Structure formats: C-alpha cells, structure tokens
Amino acid sequence: MVKFSLVASCLSLGYYFATNRWAYKAFFRVAIQAELVLLLPALIKLLWFLFVQTDYSLQDLQVFYPLSLLNLLDVHSVEPYLFYPLQLLNLFELTYWLMLAYGVAEVVGWSWQRGLGMVAASYGSGLLVWVMFVMFLTVSLS
C-alpha cells in the first residue's frame, strides 16, 4: 500500500504541475494495475531457485533479479552499493514504466508519449531520489 501511495503521489504531483489539477485516486488505481508486471520477476525468482539453481547461498538470493543488468555482470566485481541500481535496470521495470504511461494517458486523455513524459518526470524523479537514498544507506551501513 505504501508503494502504491508513493507512486500515485508522484504521478499526481506531476499531473498537478502539468495541469493544475489533482487526480490521486485514479493514479492509485493505475499504480496497482501496473504493479502486476512486477509480480513476474518474483515468480521467476521463486521458480529459478526451486527448479534450476537448487544449490544457492543467501548472496545468490539477494543479487538475483531476472533480466536485469546485474545478472550480466560478475557480482564479485561490483560494489555492493551498485547492486540495487543495477537490479532496477531490467525489462520488467521498463514494462512497468510503459504500463504507468499507458494508464496515465488513459486516465487523463493524453497521448501515450505525453503520458510517458509525465511518468518519466514525476515517477522517474521519485525513483531517482529513492535509489540515491538506498545507495546512501548501503554505503553508510556497510
């Protein structure tokens, strides 16, 4: 619920800056619908460690994220504070952004491209702040 609220707040704030109108409830619904895309990596991860890689460590569980940039790199050569941003760069996150853009466009009656621009400006900014916060915590606590 917290994530849906934060995403809807970012989208609503971006919409408010663009049009001087507020549409939190509609964007909350869009955030919930788009979040279904992000259930797929969790399911893939579960199936991967149940059937494919049955001998694994805690670090394997922590750093594995399907179709992410981190999986293309050697985990041992990457600094720990870069794990989260590299995991976030994946096809599911891209699909999530596209779903948000489509939902925004449908809700407010904009073109898909304008919806993507608003998602990039509002949700993208919030996500950037969150990633920087997580990286700061990782560096501070390790």
mmCIF file of C-alpha atoms in Angstrom:
data_model
loop_
_atom_site.group_PDB
_atom_site.id
_atom_site.type_symbol
_atom_site.label_atom_id
_atom_site.label_comp_id
_atom_site.label_asym_id
_atom_site.label_seq_id
_atom_site.Cartn_x
_atom_site.Cartn_y
_atom_site.Cartn_z
ATOM 1 C CA MET A 1 0.000 0.000 0.000
ATOM 2 C CA VAL A 2 2.861 2.343 0.790
ATOM 3 C CA LYS A 3 4.442 1.833 -2.623
ATOM 4 C CA PHE A 4 1.122 2.380 -4.405
ATOM 5 C CA SER A 5 0.602 5.549 -2.396
ATOM 6 C CA LEU A 6 4.058 6.881 -3.185
ATOM 7 C CA VAL A 7 3.769 6.122 -6.905
ATOM 8 C CA ALA A 8 0.296 7.668 -7.042
ATOM 9 C CA SER A 9 1.593 10.720 -5.166
ATOM 10 C CA CYS A 10 4.448 11.173 -7.627
ATOM 11 C CA LEU A 11 2.105 10.836 -10.598
ATOM 12 C CA SER A 12 -0.481 13.148 -9.044
ATOM 13 C CA LEU A 13 2.135 15.748 -8.282
ATOM 14 C CA GLY A 14 3.445 15.584 -11.843
ATOM 15 C CA TYR A 15 -0.089 15.893 -13.181
ATOM 16 C CA TYR A 16 -0.758 18.826 -10.867
ATOM 17 C CA PHE A 17 2.358 20.631 -12.103
ATOM 18 C CA ALA A 18 1.330 19.987 -15.718
ATOM 19 C CA THR A 19 -2.360 20.889 -15.488
ATOM 20 C CA ASN A 20 -3.051 22.463 -12.075
ATOM 21 C CA ARG A 21 -5.472 19.577 -11.317
ATOM 22 C CA TRP A 22 -5.200 16.678 -8.859
ATOM 23 C CA ALA A 23 -6.133 13.038 -9.667
ATOM 24 C CA TYR A 24 -4.729 10.886 -6.859
ATOM 25 C CA LYS A 25 -7.439 8.220 -6.773
ATOM 26 C CA ALA A 26 -7.229 7.458 -10.499
ATOM 27 C CA PHE A 27 -3.428 7.285 -10.369
ATOM 28 C CA PHE A 28 -3.599 4.989 -7.334
ATOM 29 C CA ARG A 29 -5.630 2.572 -9.453
ATOM 30 C CA VAL A 30 -3.099 2.881 -12.293
ATOM 31 C CA ALA A 31 -0.235 2.132 -9.869
ATOM 32 C CA ILE A 32 -1.978 -1.019 -8.615
ATOM 33 C CA GLN A 33 -2.659 -2.269 -12.141
ATOM 34 C CA ALA A 34 0.888 -1.589 -13.336
ATOM 35 C CA GLU A 35 2.344 -3.309 -10.280
ATOM 36 C CA LEU A 36 1.096 -6.648 -11.596
ATOM 37 C CA VAL A 37 4.032 -6.573 -14.036
ATOM 38 C CA LEU A 38 6.450 -6.565 -11.109
ATOM 39 C CA LEU A 39 4.999 -9.787 -9.716
ATOM 40 C CA LEU A 40 6.528 -11.702 -12.631
ATOM 41 C CA PRO A 41 10.166 -11.315 -11.508
ATOM 42 C CA ALA A 42 9.261 -12.580 -8.037
ATOM 43 C CA LEU A 43 7.593 -15.614 -9.566
ATOM 44 C CA ILE A 44 10.531 -16.223 -11.909
ATOM 45 C CA LYS A 45 12.973 -15.899 -8.993
ATOM 46 C CA LEU A 46 10.981 -18.403 -6.951
ATOM 47 C CA LEU A 47 10.841 -20.895 -9.803
ATOM 48 C CA TRP A 48 14.523 -20.347 -10.644
ATOM 49 C CA PHE A 49 15.695 -21.267 -7.150
ATOM 50 C CA LEU A 50 13.194 -24.094 -6.783
ATOM 51 C CA PHE A 51 13.990 -25.894 -10.040
ATOM 52 C CA VAL A 52 17.071 -24.501 -11.824
ATOM 53 C CA GLN A 53 19.607 -23.436 -9.213
ATOM 54 C CA THR A 54 18.735 -25.561 -6.207
ATOM 55 C CA ASP A 55 22.123 -25.139 -4.517
ATOM 56 C CA TYR A 56 22.341 -21.443 -3.637
ATOM 57 C CA SER A 57 23.588 -19.072 -0.968
ATOM 58 C CA LEU A 58 21.993 -16.060 0.662
ATOM 59 C CA GLN A 59 24.031 -13.774 -1.591
ATOM 60 C CA ASP A 60 22.687 -15.606 -4.649
ATOM 61 C CA LEU A 61 19.161 -14.861 -3.453
ATOM 62 C CA GLN A 62 19.983 -11.220 -2.751
ATOM 63 C CA VAL A 63 21.623 -10.366 -6.055
ATOM 64 C CA PHE A 64 19.499 -12.406 -8.466
ATOM 65 C CA TYR A 65 16.915 -10.396 -10.367
ATOM 66 C CA PRO A 66 15.682 -11.819 -13.678
ATOM 67 C CA LEU A 67 16.534 -9.915 -16.863
ATOM 68 C CA SER A 68 18.472 -7.223 -15.003
ATOM 69 C CA LEU A 69 21.770 -5.586 -15.834
ATOM 70 C CA LEU A 70 23.288 -7.027 -12.649
ATOM 71 C CA ASN A 71 22.850 -10.564 -13.989
ATOM 72 C CA LEU A 72 25.057 -9.689 -16.965
ATOM 73 C CA LEU A 73 27.947 -8.635 -14.717
ATOM 74 C CA ASP A 74 30.204 -10.543 -12.370
ATOM 75 C CA VAL A 75 28.643 -9.896 -8.959
ATOM 76 C CA HIS A 76 32.006 -10.175 -7.207
ATOM 77 C CA SER A 77 33.445 -7.264 -9.215
ATOM 78 C CA VAL A 78 30.512 -4.916 -8.490
ATOM 79 C CA GLU A 79 30.441 -2.671 -5.429
ATOM 80 C CA PRO A 80 27.566 -3.517 -3.047
ATOM 81 C CA TYR A 81 26.047 -0.037 -3.283
ATOM 82 C CA LEU A 82 25.535 -0.602 -7.026
ATOM 83 C CA PHE A 83 23.501 -3.812 -6.590
ATOM 84 C CA TYR A 84 20.131 -2.080 -6.252
ATOM 85 C CA PRO A 85 20.510 0.353 -9.185
ATOM 86 C CA LEU A 86 21.775 -2.431 -11.433
ATOM 87 C CA GLN A 87 18.905 -4.688 -10.380
ATOM 88 C CA LEU A 88 16.491 -1.870 -11.113
ATOM 89 C CA LEU A 89 17.708 -1.630 -14.697
ATOM 90 C CA ASN A 90 15.665 -4.515 -16.081
ATOM 91 C CA LEU A 91 12.970 -5.295 -18.620
ATOM 92 C CA PHE A 92 10.245 -5.581 -16.002
ATOM 93 C CA GLU A 93 10.903 -2.058 -14.740
ATOM 94 C CA LEU A 94 10.781 -0.778 -18.320
ATOM 95 C CA THR A 95 7.453 -2.554 -18.821
ATOM 96 C CA TYR A 96 6.238 -1.046 -15.530
ATOM 97 C CA TRP A 97 7.054 2.454 -16.792
ATOM 98 C CA LEU A 98 5.246 1.735 -20.060
ATOM 99 C CA MET A 99 2.201 0.443 -18.180
ATOM 100 C CA LEU A 100 2.196 3.551 -15.980
ATOM 101 C CA ALA A 101 2.436 5.754 -19.076
ATOM 102 C CA TYR A 102 -0.424 3.913 -20.734
ATOM 103 C CA GLY A 103 -2.540 4.184 -17.566
ATOM 104 C CA VAL A 104 -1.804 7.889 -17.179
ATOM 105 C CA ALA A 105 -2.665 8.518 -20.820
ATOM 106 C CA GLU A 106 -5.949 6.641 -20.452
ATOM 107 C CA VAL A 107 -6.925 8.372 -17.215
ATOM 108 C CA VAL A 108 -6.263 11.940 -18.327
ATOM 109 C CA GLY A 109 -6.899 11.581 -22.058
ATOM 110 C CA TRP A 110 -3.391 12.362 -23.233
ATOM 111 C CA SER A 111 -1.310 10.748 -25.929
ATOM 112 C CA TRP A 112 0.828 7.825 -24.877
ATOM 113 C CA GLN A 113 4.021 9.817 -25.482
ATOM 114 C CA ARG A 114 2.872 12.680 -23.255
ATOM 115 C CA GLY A 115 1.918 10.162 -20.570
ATOM 116 C CA LEU A 116 5.395 8.628 -20.802
ATOM 117 C CA GLY A 117 6.927 12.081 -20.444
ATOM 118 C CA MET A 118 4.914 12.747 -17.309
ATOM 119 C CA VAL A 119 5.811 9.341 -15.863
ATOM 120 C CA ALA A 120 9.487 9.978 -16.570
ATOM 121 C CA ALA A 121 9.361 13.424 -14.983
ATOM 122 C CA SER A 122 7.292 12.542 -11.912
ATOM 123 C CA TYR A 123 7.806 8.851 -11.110
ATOM 124 C CA GLY A 124 11.325 8.921 -12.563
ATOM 125 C CA SER A 125 12.314 11.760 -10.242
ATOM 126 C CA GLY A 126 10.850 9.993 -7.228
ATOM 127 C CA LEU A 127 12.571 6.751 -8.196
ATOM 128 C CA LEU A 128 15.893 8.534 -8.612
ATOM 129 C CA VAL A 129 15.611 10.014 -5.109
ATOM 130 C CA TRP A 130 14.704 6.573 -3.715
ATOM 131 C CA VAL A 131 17.646 4.864 -5.446
ATOM 132 C CA MET A 132 20.036 7.514 -4.144
ATOM 133 C CA PHE A 133 18.612 7.040 -0.630
ATOM 134 C CA VAL A 134 19.079 3.246 -0.818
ATOM 135 C CA MET A 135 22.635 3.696 -2.119
ATOM 136 C CA PHE A 136 23.380 6.136 0.712
ATOM 137 C CA LEU A 137 22.061 3.668 3.292
ATOM 138 C CA THR A 138 24.059 0.840 1.750
ATOM 139 C CA VAL A 139 27.280 2.835 1.908
ATOM 140 C CA SER A 140 26.557 4.125 5.419
ATOM 141 C CA LEU A 141 25.618 0.779 6.919
ATOM 142 C CA SER A 142 28.334 -1.338 5.326
#
